[in-house]
Amino acid sequence: MDFKVLFCSFFMFHLVSFYGNNAIEERWLGVNLRPFVFPLRLPHTIALEYFTTEDVVIRTFPTEVNLFRENAEYTKNMSLELENSCGYSKSMFDEKDVVMLTLVEKDIDNVTSKMVKSIEIDPLSVDFYPHKITTETFKKQVQLKLMDDLTRTCISYYYEHYKVERAKHSQFPLRDLDLERRCASYQSNNCTFVHKEVDYPRVLAETEKLIRAMKYLRLFDISSMECNLGQLHKRVNLEMDNKTASLLPKLTKNHSFIANFIDSKGKLAMSVVIWEYQIIPNQ
């Protein structure tokens, strides 16, 4: 423990000095990019379109994420694609990794900073996918992506606008003959969609694998022409329980946190300024 604290302290020295003069603002941005050179499959398009704005959350207490185990059989193709494109397919920390949380306090001059206390965190408590999608919602996203453009337009407009407007203004019945004609056409199945057979557990496992992996790789600044994650900004938040908070001095606006991550397998290390923190009661 003492060695880890010492190692992390040396590693973070320059970051703490820099932080005294510059607040590092990091956030995942939903941007329109094609980060990989391999052909994108359904899990890639869903993950890139809907889940690139997720934050990484460090927790000082166990949750269901600590018990999560990846289904390697379902995710082997995704892992192979990431290995070939990014050189690494890891998507979460394991027991051999190190996550250190350091409390930093600004001096009175508000220019320099000093490290107050470091605490080692269970690496399994770092959540790279904090807002999990429900199975039902995921199925709807999958079916939406499988629609052709004509069907998607018909269903979206017909059900979300056209029928609603007609119901609201029944005294002025609206008619969109072109839309009705298209909805009645063979291609759009009368504005309905015939659900295709999809292995949802496998697609969901691959999607979640990619979500976690993109954040993990970006956390350690792993990016290249074949693995272009540089446009995704990283944002790390902290959730503390009361017991952990009691180990620290009373927090004020002059306090902030720095997280230090060490990946033992890939021999990677990174320090990140915590974007925001909160104390979760009854944990």
PDB file of C-alpha atoms in Angstrom:
ATOM      1  CA  MET A   1       0.000   0.000   0.000  1.00  0.00           C
ATOM      2  CA  ASP A   2       2.749   2.456   0.946  1.00  0.00           C
ATOM      3  CA  PHE A   3       4.664   1.650  -2.242  1.00  0.00           C
ATOM      4  CA  LYS A   4       1.556   2.216  -4.349  1.00  0.00           C
ATOM      5  CA  VAL A   5       0.903   5.560  -2.695  1.00  0.00           C
ATOM      6  CA  LEU A   6       4.525   6.602  -3.241  1.00  0.00           C
ATOM      7  CA  PHE A   7       4.480   5.475  -6.873  1.00  0.00           C
ATOM      8  CA  CYS A   8       1.223   7.296  -7.592  1.00  0.00           C
ATOM      9  CA  SER A   9       2.468  10.406  -5.811  1.00  0.00           C
ATOM     10  CA  PHE A  10       5.525  10.611  -8.063  1.00  0.00           C
ATOM     11  CA  PHE A  11       3.415   9.899 -11.119  1.00  0.00           C
ATOM     12  CA  MET A  12       0.960  12.683 -10.273  1.00  0.00           C
ATOM     13  CA  PHE A  13       3.464  15.336  -9.257  1.00  0.00           C
ATOM     14  CA  HIS A  14       3.406  17.214 -12.561  1.00  0.00           C
ATOM     15  CA  LEU A  15      -0.347  16.890 -12.880  1.00  0.00           C
ATOM     16  CA  VAL A  16      -0.924  18.438  -9.451  1.00  0.00           C
ATOM     17  CA  SER A  17       1.405  21.308 -10.323  1.00  0.00           C
ATOM     18  CA  PHE A  18      -0.418  21.880 -13.584  1.00  0.00           C
ATOM     19  CA  TYR A  19      -3.798  21.637 -11.887  1.00  0.00           C
ATOM     20  CA  GLY A  20      -2.943  24.561  -9.647  1.00  0.00           C
ATOM     21  CA  ASN A  21      -3.053  26.846 -12.686  1.00  0.00           C
ATOM     22  CA  ASN A  22      -5.449  25.103 -15.031  1.00  0.00           C
ATOM     23  CA  ALA A  23      -8.729  23.341 -14.361  1.00  0.00           C
ATOM     24  CA  ILE A  24      -8.774  20.308 -16.621  1.00  0.00           C
ATOM     25  CA  GLU A  25     -12.222  19.935 -18.136  1.00  0.00           C
ATOM     26  CA  GLU A  26     -12.761  16.513 -19.668  1.00  0.00           C
ATOM     27  CA  ARG A  27     -15.978  15.101 -21.007  1.00  0.00           C
ATOM     28  CA  TRP A  28     -17.142  12.390 -23.366  1.00  0.00           C
ATOM     29  CA  LEU A  29     -18.590  14.088 -26.414  1.00  0.00           C
ATOM     30  CA  GLY A  30     -21.138  12.592 -28.752  1.00  0.00           C
ATOM     31  CA  VAL A  31     -19.448  13.265 -32.070  1.00  0.00           C
ATOM     32  CA  ASN A  32     -20.057  11.921 -35.526  1.00  0.00           C
ATOM     33  CA  LEU A  33     -16.942   9.906 -36.198  1.00  0.00           C
ATOM     34  CA  ARG A  34     -15.849   6.562 -37.548  1.00  0.00           C
ATOM     35  CA  PRO A  35     -13.163   5.555 -35.065  1.00  0.00           C
ATOM     36  CA  PHE A  36     -12.299   2.112 -36.444  1.00  0.00           C
ATOM     37  CA  VAL A  37     -11.044   0.887 -39.794  1.00  0.00           C
ATOM     38  CA  PHE A  38     -12.874  -2.448 -39.701  1.00  0.00           C
ATOM     39  CA  PRO A  39     -16.430  -2.674 -41.127  1.00  0.00           C
ATOM     40  CA  LEU A  40     -18.961  -1.577 -38.536  1.00  0.00           C
ATOM     41  CA  ARG A  41     -21.557  -4.105 -37.445  1.00  0.00           C
ATOM     42  CA  LEU A  42     -24.824  -3.580 -35.580  1.00  0.00           C
ATOM     43  CA  PRO A  43     -23.214  -3.440 -32.074  1.00  0.00           C
ATOM     44  CA  HIS A  44     -20.724  -0.813 -33.288  1.00  0.00           C
ATOM     45  CA  THR A  45     -23.341   1.513 -34.769  1.00  0.00           C
ATOM     46  CA  ILE A  46     -25.588   1.331 -31.696  1.00  0.00           C
ATOM     47  CA  ALA A  47     -22.722   1.918 -29.255  1.00  0.00           C
ATOM     48  CA  LEU A  48     -21.277   4.818 -31.243  1.00  0.00           C
ATOM     49  CA  GLU A  49     -24.619   6.514 -31.835  1.00  0.00           C
ATOM     50  CA  TYR A  50     -26.230   6.241 -28.431  1.00  0.00           C
ATOM     51  CA  PHE A  51     -23.620   5.660 -25.736  1.00  0.00           C
ATOM     52  CA  THR A  52     -20.502   7.765 -26.348  1.00  0.00           C
ATOM     53  CA  THR A  53     -21.633  10.481 -23.907  1.00  0.00           C
ATOM     54  CA  GLU A  54     -21.462   8.218 -20.859  1.00  0.00           C
ATOM     55  CA  ASP A  55     -19.141   9.133 -17.994  1.00  0.00           C
ATOM     56  CA  VAL A  56     -16.767   6.879 -16.083  1.00  0.00           C
ATOM     57  CA  VAL A  57     -17.746   6.596 -12.411  1.00  0.00           C
ATOM     58  CA  ILE A  58     -15.420   5.657  -9.539  1.00  0.00           C
ATOM     59  CA  ARG A  59     -17.270   4.330  -6.497  1.00  0.00           C
ATOM     60  CA  THR A  60     -15.812   3.723  -3.058  1.00  0.00           C
ATOM     61  CA  PHE A  61     -18.477   1.121  -2.294  1.00  0.00           C
ATOM     62  CA  PRO A  62     -19.433  -2.120  -4.056  1.00  0.00           C
ATOM     63  CA  THR A  63     -22.339  -2.295  -6.511  1.00  0.00           C
ATOM     64  CA  GLU A  64     -23.490  -4.789  -9.113  1.00  0.00           C
ATOM     65  CA  VAL A  65     -20.606  -3.686 -11.339  1.00  0.00           C
ATOM     66  CA  ASN A  66     -18.199  -5.435  -8.935  1.00  0.00           C
ATOM     67  CA  LEU A  67     -19.899  -8.743  -9.740  1.00  0.00           C
ATOM     68  CA  PHE A  68     -20.019  -8.249 -13.504  1.00  0.00           C
ATOM     69  CA  ARG A  69     -18.203 -10.846 -15.587  1.00  0.00           C
ATOM     70  CA  GLU A  70     -17.955 -10.541 -19.335  1.00  0.00           C
ATOM     71  CA  ASN A  71     -19.353 -13.352 -21.488  1.00  0.00           C
ATOM     72  CA  ALA A  72     -16.175 -14.081 -23.446  1.00  0.00           C
ATOM     73  CA  GLU A  73     -18.001 -16.400 -25.854  1.00  0.00           C
ATOM     74  CA  TYR A  74     -20.355 -13.602 -26.898  1.00  0.00           C
ATOM     75  CA  THR A  75     -17.680 -10.897 -27.081  1.00  0.00           C
ATOM     76  CA  LYS A  76     -14.800 -12.797 -28.712  1.00  0.00           C
ATOM     77  CA  ASN A  77     -15.384 -11.225 -32.147  1.00  0.00           C
ATOM     78  CA  MET A  78     -15.517  -7.735 -30.663  1.00  0.00           C
ATOM     79  CA  SER A  79     -12.344  -8.412 -28.679  1.00  0.00           C
ATOM     80  CA  LEU A  80     -10.566  -9.607 -31.829  1.00  0.00           C
ATOM     81  CA  GLU A  81     -11.623  -6.491 -33.751  1.00  0.00           C
ATOM     82  CA  LEU A  82     -10.369  -4.245 -30.956  1.00  0.00           C
ATOM     83  CA  GLU A  83      -7.083  -6.139 -30.686  1.00  0.00           C
ATOM     84  CA  ASN A  84      -6.471  -5.808 -34.425  1.00  0.00           C
ATOM     85  CA  SER A  85      -7.484  -2.144 -34.598  1.00  0.00           C
ATOM     86  CA  CYS A  86      -6.414  -0.724 -31.225  1.00  0.00           C
ATOM     87  CA  GLY A  87      -3.859  -3.271 -30.031  1.00  0.00           C
ATOM     88  CA  TYR A  88      -5.820  -3.771 -26.803  1.00  0.00           C
ATOM     89  CA  SER A  89      -9.303  -5.039 -25.984  1.00  0.00           C
ATOM     90  CA  LYS A  90      -9.484  -4.639 -22.217  1.00  0.00           C
ATOM     91  CA  SER A  91     -12.720  -2.979 -21.106  1.00  0.00           C
ATOM     92  CA  MET A  92     -12.583  -2.921 -17.291  1.00  0.00           C
ATOM     93  CA  PHE A  93     -10.135  -3.124 -14.416  1.00  0.00           C
ATOM     94  CA  ASP A  94      -9.342  -6.372 -12.618  1.00  0.00           C
ATOM     95  CA  GLU A  95      -7.970  -7.306  -9.198  1.00  0.00           C
ATOM     96  CA  LYS A  96      -4.357  -6.832 -10.295  1.00  0.00           C
ATOM     97  CA  ASP A  97      -4.850  -3.201 -11.296  1.00  0.00           C
ATOM     98  CA  VAL A  98      -4.493  -0.156  -9.056  1.00  0.00           C
ATOM     99  CA  VAL A  99      -6.888   2.763  -8.628  1.00  0.00           C
ATOM    100  CA  MET A 100      -5.735   5.481  -6.256  1.00  0.00           C
ATOM    101  CA  LEU A 101      -7.800   8.480  -5.194  1.00  0.00           C
ATOM    102  CA  THR A 102      -5.909  11.573  -4.007  1.00  0.00           C
ATOM    103  CA  LEU A 103      -7.424  14.591  -2.292  1.00  0.00           C
ATOM    104  CA  VAL A 104      -5.841  17.848  -3.452  1.00  0.00           C
ATOM    105  CA  GLU A 105      -6.131  21.200  -1.675  1.00  0.00           C
ATOM    106  CA  LYS A 106      -5.454  24.571  -3.219  1.00  0.00           C
ATOM    107  CA  ASP A 107      -3.245  26.866  -1.181  1.00  0.00           C
ATOM    108  CA  ILE A 108      -4.433  30.274  -0.014  1.00  0.00           C
ATOM    109  CA  ASP A 109      -2.844  31.928  -3.031  1.00  0.00           C
ATOM    110  CA  ASN A 110      -5.185  29.793  -5.188  1.00  0.00           C
ATOM    111  CA  VAL A 111      -2.291  29.078  -7.529  1.00  0.00           C
ATOM    112  CA  THR A 112      -0.414  26.106  -6.109  1.00  0.00           C
ATOM    113  CA  SER A 113      -1.872  22.866  -4.757  1.00  0.00           C
ATOM    114  CA  LYS A 114      -0.793  20.143  -2.367  1.00  0.00           C
ATOM    115  CA  MET A 115      -1.737  16.500  -1.944  1.00  0.00           C
ATOM    116  CA  VAL A 116      -3.587  15.891   1.334  1.00  0.00           C
ATOM    117  CA  LYS A 117      -4.426  12.190   1.420  1.00  0.00           C
ATOM    118  CA  SER A 118      -4.446   9.156  -0.898  1.00  0.00           C
ATOM    119  CA  ILE A 119      -6.844   6.225  -0.683  1.00  0.00           C
ATOM    120  CA  GLU A 120      -6.704   3.005  -2.652  1.00  0.00           C
ATOM    121  CA  ILE A 121      -9.993   2.074  -4.332  1.00  0.00           C
ATOM    122  CA  ASP A 122     -11.221  -1.367  -5.355  1.00  0.00           C
ATOM    123  CA  PRO A 123     -10.507  -1.374  -9.116  1.00  0.00           C
ATOM    124  CA  LEU A 124     -13.652  -3.436  -9.721  1.00  0.00           C
ATOM    125  CA  SER A 125     -15.695  -0.463  -8.481  1.00  0.00           C
ATOM    126  CA  VAL A 126     -14.823   1.650 -11.508  1.00  0.00           C
ATOM    127  CA  ASP A 127     -17.914   1.663 -13.714  1.00  0.00           C
ATOM    128  CA  PHE A 128     -17.399   2.279 -17.433  1.00  0.00           C
ATOM    129  CA  TYR A 129     -21.100   1.832 -18.191  1.00  0.00           C
ATOM    130  CA  PRO A 130     -23.047   3.479 -15.325  1.00  0.00           C
ATOM    131  CA  HIS A 131     -26.384   4.022 -17.065  1.00  0.00           C
ATOM    132  CA  LYS A 132     -27.296   0.618 -18.393  1.00  0.00           C
ATOM    133  CA  ILE A 133     -29.997   0.292 -21.003  1.00  0.00           C
ATOM    134  CA  THR A 134     -32.938  -2.020 -20.349  1.00  0.00           C
ATOM    135  CA  THR A 135     -33.402  -5.039 -22.575  1.00  0.00           C
ATOM    136  CA  GLU A 136     -36.690  -3.707 -23.922  1.00  0.00           C
ATOM    137  CA  THR A 137     -35.220  -0.319 -24.837  1.00  0.00           C
ATOM    138  CA  PHE A 138     -32.211  -2.004 -26.414  1.00  0.00           C
ATOM    139  CA  LYS A 139     -34.473  -4.167 -28.587  1.00  0.00           C
ATOM    140  CA  LYS A 140     -36.229  -1.043 -29.852  1.00  0.00           C
ATOM    141  CA  GLN A 141     -32.887   0.540 -30.763  1.00  0.00           C
ATOM    142  CA  VAL A 142     -31.831  -2.613 -32.595  1.00  0.00           C
ATOM    143  CA  GLN A 143     -35.049  -2.778 -34.587  1.00  0.00           C
ATOM    144  CA  LEU A 144     -34.769   0.905 -35.446  1.00  0.00           C
ATOM    145  CA  LYS A 145     -31.270   0.378 -36.840  1.00  0.00           C
ATOM    146  CA  LEU A 146     -32.469  -2.605 -38.895  1.00  0.00           C
ATOM    147  CA  MET A 147     -35.186  -0.619 -40.677  1.00  0.00           C
ATOM    148  CA  ASP A 148     -34.668   0.739 -44.155  1.00  0.00           C
ATOM    149  CA  ASP A 149     -34.834   4.517 -44.476  1.00  0.00           C
ATOM    150  CA  LEU A 150     -38.312   4.562 -46.016  1.00  0.00           C
ATOM    151  CA  THR A 151     -39.837   2.437 -43.272  1.00  0.00           C
ATOM    152  CA  ARG A 152     -38.068   4.405 -40.551  1.00  0.00           C
ATOM    153  CA  THR A 153     -39.349   7.696 -41.971  1.00  0.00           C
ATOM    154  CA  CYS A 154     -42.885   6.416 -42.392  1.00  0.00           C
ATOM    155  CA  ILE A 155     -43.117   4.947 -38.919  1.00  0.00           C
ATOM    156  CA  SER A 156     -41.465   7.903 -37.223  1.00  0.00           C
ATOM    157  CA  TYR A 157     -43.559  10.531 -38.956  1.00  0.00           C
ATOM    158  CA  TYR A 158     -46.803   8.589 -39.223  1.00  0.00           C
ATOM    159  CA  TYR A 159     -47.006   7.518 -35.615  1.00  0.00           C
ATOM    160  CA  GLU A 160     -45.267  10.407 -33.901  1.00  0.00           C
ATOM    161  CA  HIS A 161     -46.695  13.288 -35.924  1.00  0.00           C
ATOM    162  CA  TYR A 162     -49.339  12.553 -38.517  1.00  0.00           C
ATOM    163  CA  LYS A 163     -51.752  10.431 -36.444  1.00  0.00           C
ATOM    164  CA  VAL A 164     -51.211  12.603 -33.365  1.00  0.00           C
ATOM    165  CA  GLU A 165     -51.997  15.802 -35.244  1.00  0.00           C
ATOM    166  CA  ARG A 166     -55.121  14.307 -36.796  1.00  0.00           C
ATOM    167  CA  ALA A 167     -56.314  13.248 -33.345  1.00  0.00           C
ATOM    168  CA  LYS A 168     -55.677  16.710 -31.903  1.00  0.00           C
ATOM    169  CA  HIS A 169     -57.436  18.497 -34.763  1.00  0.00           C
ATOM    170  CA  SER A 170     -60.213  16.108 -35.667  1.00  0.00           C
ATOM    171  CA  GLN A 171     -62.440  18.972 -36.812  1.00  0.00           C
ATOM    172  CA  PHE A 172     -59.851  19.666 -39.513  1.00  0.00           C
ATOM    173  CA  PRO A 173     -58.951  16.186 -40.715  1.00  0.00           C
ATOM    174  CA  LEU A 174     -55.494  16.344 -42.198  1.00  0.00           C
ATOM    175  CA  ARG A 175     -54.669  14.205 -45.169  1.00  0.00           C
ATOM    176  CA  ASP A 176     -51.204  13.435 -46.412  1.00  0.00           C
ATOM    177  CA  LEU A 177     -51.978  11.337 -49.444  1.00  0.00           C
ATOM    178  CA  ASP A 178     -48.329  10.819 -50.340  1.00  0.00           C
ATOM    179  CA  LEU A 179     -47.522   9.570 -46.842  1.00  0.00           C
ATOM    180  CA  GLU A 180     -50.575   7.304 -46.842  1.00  0.00           C
ATOM    181  CA  ARG A 181     -49.548   5.948 -50.225  1.00  0.00           C
ATOM    182  CA  ARG A 182     -46.019   5.240 -49.030  1.00  0.00           C
ATOM    183  CA  CYS A 183     -47.291   3.633 -45.833  1.00  0.00           C
ATOM    184  CA  ALA A 184     -49.562   1.406 -47.870  1.00  0.00           C
ATOM    185  CA  SER A 185     -46.715   0.347 -50.139  1.00  0.00           C
ATOM    186  CA  TYR A 186     -45.227  -3.104 -50.032  1.00  0.00           C
ATOM    187  CA  GLN A 187     -41.794  -1.842 -49.010  1.00  0.00           C
ATOM    188  CA  SER A 188     -42.931  -0.196 -45.778  1.00  0.00           C
ATOM    189  CA  ASN A 189     -45.460  -2.889 -44.787  1.00  0.00           C
ATOM    190  CA  ASN A 190     -48.226  -0.361 -44.174  1.00  0.00           C
ATOM    191  CA  CYS A 191     -46.023   1.616 -41.770  1.00  0.00           C
ATOM    192  CA  THR A 192     -45.205  -1.416 -39.703  1.00  0.00           C
ATOM    193  CA  PHE A 193     -41.940  -3.267 -39.359  1.00  0.00           C
ATOM    194  CA  VAL A 194     -41.504  -7.015 -39.490  1.00  0.00           C
ATOM    195  CA  HIS A 195     -39.125  -7.789 -36.622  1.00  0.00           C
ATOM    196  CA  LYS A 196     -36.086  -9.688 -37.765  1.00  0.00           C
ATOM    197  CA  GLU A 197     -34.614 -12.564 -35.821  1.00  0.00           C
ATOM    198  CA  VAL A 198     -31.810 -11.160 -33.680  1.00  0.00           C
ATOM    199  CA  ASP A 199     -29.648 -12.826 -31.051  1.00  0.00           C
ATOM    200  CA  TYR A 200     -30.273 -10.019 -28.568  1.00  0.00           C
ATOM    201  CA  PRO A 201     -28.113 -11.348 -25.688  1.00  0.00           C
ATOM    202  CA  ARG A 202     -25.102 -11.593 -28.011  1.00  0.00           C
ATOM    203  CA  VAL A 203     -25.667  -8.200 -29.651  1.00  0.00           C
ATOM    204  CA  LEU A 204     -26.173  -6.570 -26.234  1.00  0.00           C
ATOM    205  CA  ALA A 205     -23.018  -8.200 -24.848  1.00  0.00           C
ATOM    206  CA  GLU A 206     -20.985  -6.961 -27.829  1.00  0.00           C
ATOM    207  CA  THR A 207     -22.461  -3.468 -27.580  1.00  0.00           C
ATOM    208  CA  GLU A 208     -21.683  -3.206 -23.875  1.00  0.00           C
ATOM    209  CA  LYS A 209     -18.191  -4.581 -24.499  1.00  0.00           C
ATOM    210  CA  LEU A 210     -17.516  -1.836 -27.036  1.00  0.00           C
ATOM    211  CA  ILE A 211     -18.949   0.892 -24.785  1.00  0.00           C
ATOM    212  CA  ARG A 212     -16.681  -0.122 -21.919  1.00  0.00           C
ATOM    213  CA  ALA A 213     -13.665  -0.710 -24.155  1.00  0.00           C
ATOM    214  CA  MET A 214     -13.867   2.690 -25.866  1.00  0.00           C
ATOM    215  CA  LYS A 215     -13.919   4.452 -22.506  1.00  0.00           C
ATOM    216  CA  TYR A 216     -11.157   2.248 -21.120  1.00  0.00           C
ATOM    217  CA  LEU A 217      -8.896   2.841 -24.122  1.00  0.00           C
ATOM    218  CA  ARG A 218      -9.609   6.569 -24.117  1.00  0.00           C
ATOM    219  CA  LEU A 219      -8.908   6.772 -20.392  1.00  0.00           C
ATOM    220  CA  PHE A 220      -5.332   5.683 -21.140  1.00  0.00           C
ATOM    221  CA  ASP A 221      -5.116   7.819 -24.305  1.00  0.00           C
ATOM    222  CA  ILE A 222      -4.843   4.790 -26.585  1.00  0.00           C
ATOM    223  CA  SER A 223      -5.585   6.247 -29.997  1.00  0.00           C
ATOM    224  CA  SER A 224      -4.255   5.903 -33.529  1.00  0.00           C
ATOM    225  CA  MET A 225      -5.320   6.136 -37.164  1.00  0.00           C
ATOM    226  CA  GLU A 226      -6.814   2.646 -36.873  1.00  0.00           C
ATOM    227  CA  CYS A 227      -8.329   3.367 -33.448  1.00  0.00           C
ATOM    228  CA  ASN A 228      -9.346   7.013 -33.606  1.00  0.00           C
ATOM    229  CA  LEU A 229     -10.723   7.727 -30.134  1.00  0.00           C
ATOM    230  CA  GLY A 230      -8.962  11.058 -29.745  1.00  0.00           C
ATOM    231  CA  GLN A 231     -12.149  13.030 -30.406  1.00  0.00           C
ATOM    232  CA  LEU A 232     -13.814  11.451 -27.375  1.00  0.00           C
ATOM    233  CA  HIS A 233     -13.066  13.536 -24.299  1.00  0.00           C
ATOM    234  CA  LYS A 234     -12.937  11.689 -21.005  1.00  0.00           C
ATOM    235  CA  ARG A 235     -14.870  12.631 -17.903  1.00  0.00           C
ATOM    236  CA  VAL A 236     -14.502  10.804 -14.590  1.00  0.00           C
ATOM    237  CA  ASN A 237     -16.886  11.283 -11.656  1.00  0.00           C
ATOM    238  CA  LEU A 238     -16.627  10.084  -8.056  1.00  0.00           C
ATOM    239  CA  GLU A 239     -19.278   8.630  -5.760  1.00  0.00           C
ATOM    240  CA  MET A 240     -18.201   8.197  -2.126  1.00  0.00           C
ATOM    241  CA  ASP A 241     -19.849   6.441   0.794  1.00  0.00           C
ATOM    242  CA  ASN A 242     -19.971   8.048   4.237  1.00  0.00           C
ATOM    243  CA  LYS A 243     -17.275   5.762   5.628  1.00  0.00           C
ATOM    244  CA  THR A 244     -14.758   6.837   2.997  1.00  0.00           C
ATOM    245  CA  ALA A 245     -15.721  10.486   3.326  1.00  0.00           C
ATOM    246  CA  SER A 246     -15.091  10.278   7.085  1.00  0.00           C
ATOM    247  CA  LEU A 247     -11.443   9.395   6.388  1.00  0.00           C
ATOM    248  CA  LEU A 248     -10.949  12.778   4.748  1.00  0.00           C
ATOM    249  CA  PRO A 249     -10.905  16.282   6.199  1.00  0.00           C
ATOM    250  CA  LYS A 250     -14.043  18.340   5.781  1.00  0.00           C
ATOM    251  CA  LEU A 251     -14.344  19.061   2.084  1.00  0.00           C
ATOM    252  CA  THR A 252     -14.507  22.647   0.886  1.00  0.00           C
ATOM    253  CA  LYS A 253     -14.502  24.409  -2.469  1.00  0.00           C
ATOM    254  CA  ASN A 254     -10.695  24.430  -2.276  1.00  0.00           C
ATOM    255  CA  HIS A 255     -10.600  20.626  -2.394  1.00  0.00           C
ATOM    256  CA  SER A 256     -10.620  18.429  -5.458  1.00  0.00           C
ATOM    257  CA  PHE A 257      -9.692  14.870  -6.355  1.00  0.00           C
ATOM    258  CA  ILE A 258      -7.248  13.254  -8.725  1.00  0.00           C
ATOM    259  CA  ALA A 259      -7.629   9.627  -9.753  1.00  0.00           C
ATOM    260  CA  ASN A 260      -4.588   7.585 -10.681  1.00  0.00           C
ATOM    261  CA  PHE A 261      -5.084   4.399 -12.710  1.00  0.00           C
ATOM    262  CA  ILE A 262      -2.538   1.632 -13.255  1.00  0.00           C
ATOM    263  CA  ASP A 263      -3.221  -1.203 -15.698  1.00  0.00           C
ATOM    264  CA  SER A 264      -0.890  -4.036 -14.703  1.00  0.00           C
ATOM    265  CA  LYS A 265      -1.419  -6.169 -17.810  1.00  0.00           C
ATOM    266  CA  GLY A 266      -0.746  -3.424 -20.346  1.00  0.00           C
ATOM    267  CA  LYS A 267       1.741  -1.571 -18.114  1.00  0.00           C
ATOM    268  CA  LEU A 268      -0.316   1.596 -18.518  1.00  0.00           C
ATOM    269  CA  ALA A 269      -0.732   4.522 -16.118  1.00  0.00           C
ATOM    270  CA  MET A 270      -2.852   7.654 -16.203  1.00  0.00           C
ATOM    271  CA  SER A 271      -3.899  10.448 -13.840  1.00  0.00           C
ATOM    272  CA  VAL A 272      -7.194  12.255 -14.328  1.00  0.00           C
ATOM    273  CA  VAL A 273      -8.756  15.183 -12.483  1.00  0.00           C
ATOM    274  CA  ILE A 274     -12.177  14.233 -11.122  1.00  0.00           C
ATOM    275  CA  TRP A 275     -14.899  16.264 -12.821  1.00  0.00           C
ATOM    276  CA  GLU A 276     -17.377  16.144  -9.946  1.00  0.00           C
ATOM    277  CA  TYR A 277     -17.924  14.170  -6.754  1.00  0.00           C
ATOM    278  CA  GLN A 278     -20.799  13.409  -4.435  1.00  0.00           C
ATOM    279  CA  ILE A 279     -21.354  11.540  -1.189  1.00  0.00           C
ATOM    280  CA  ILE A 280     -23.931   8.761  -1.458  1.00  0.00           C
ATOM    281  CA  PRO A 281     -25.671   8.217   1.918  1.00  0.00           C
ATOM    282  CA  ASN A 282     -26.526   4.819   3.399  1.00  0.00           C
ATOM    283  CA  GLN A 283     -23.771   2.981   1.564  1.00  0.00           C
TER     284      GLN A 283
END
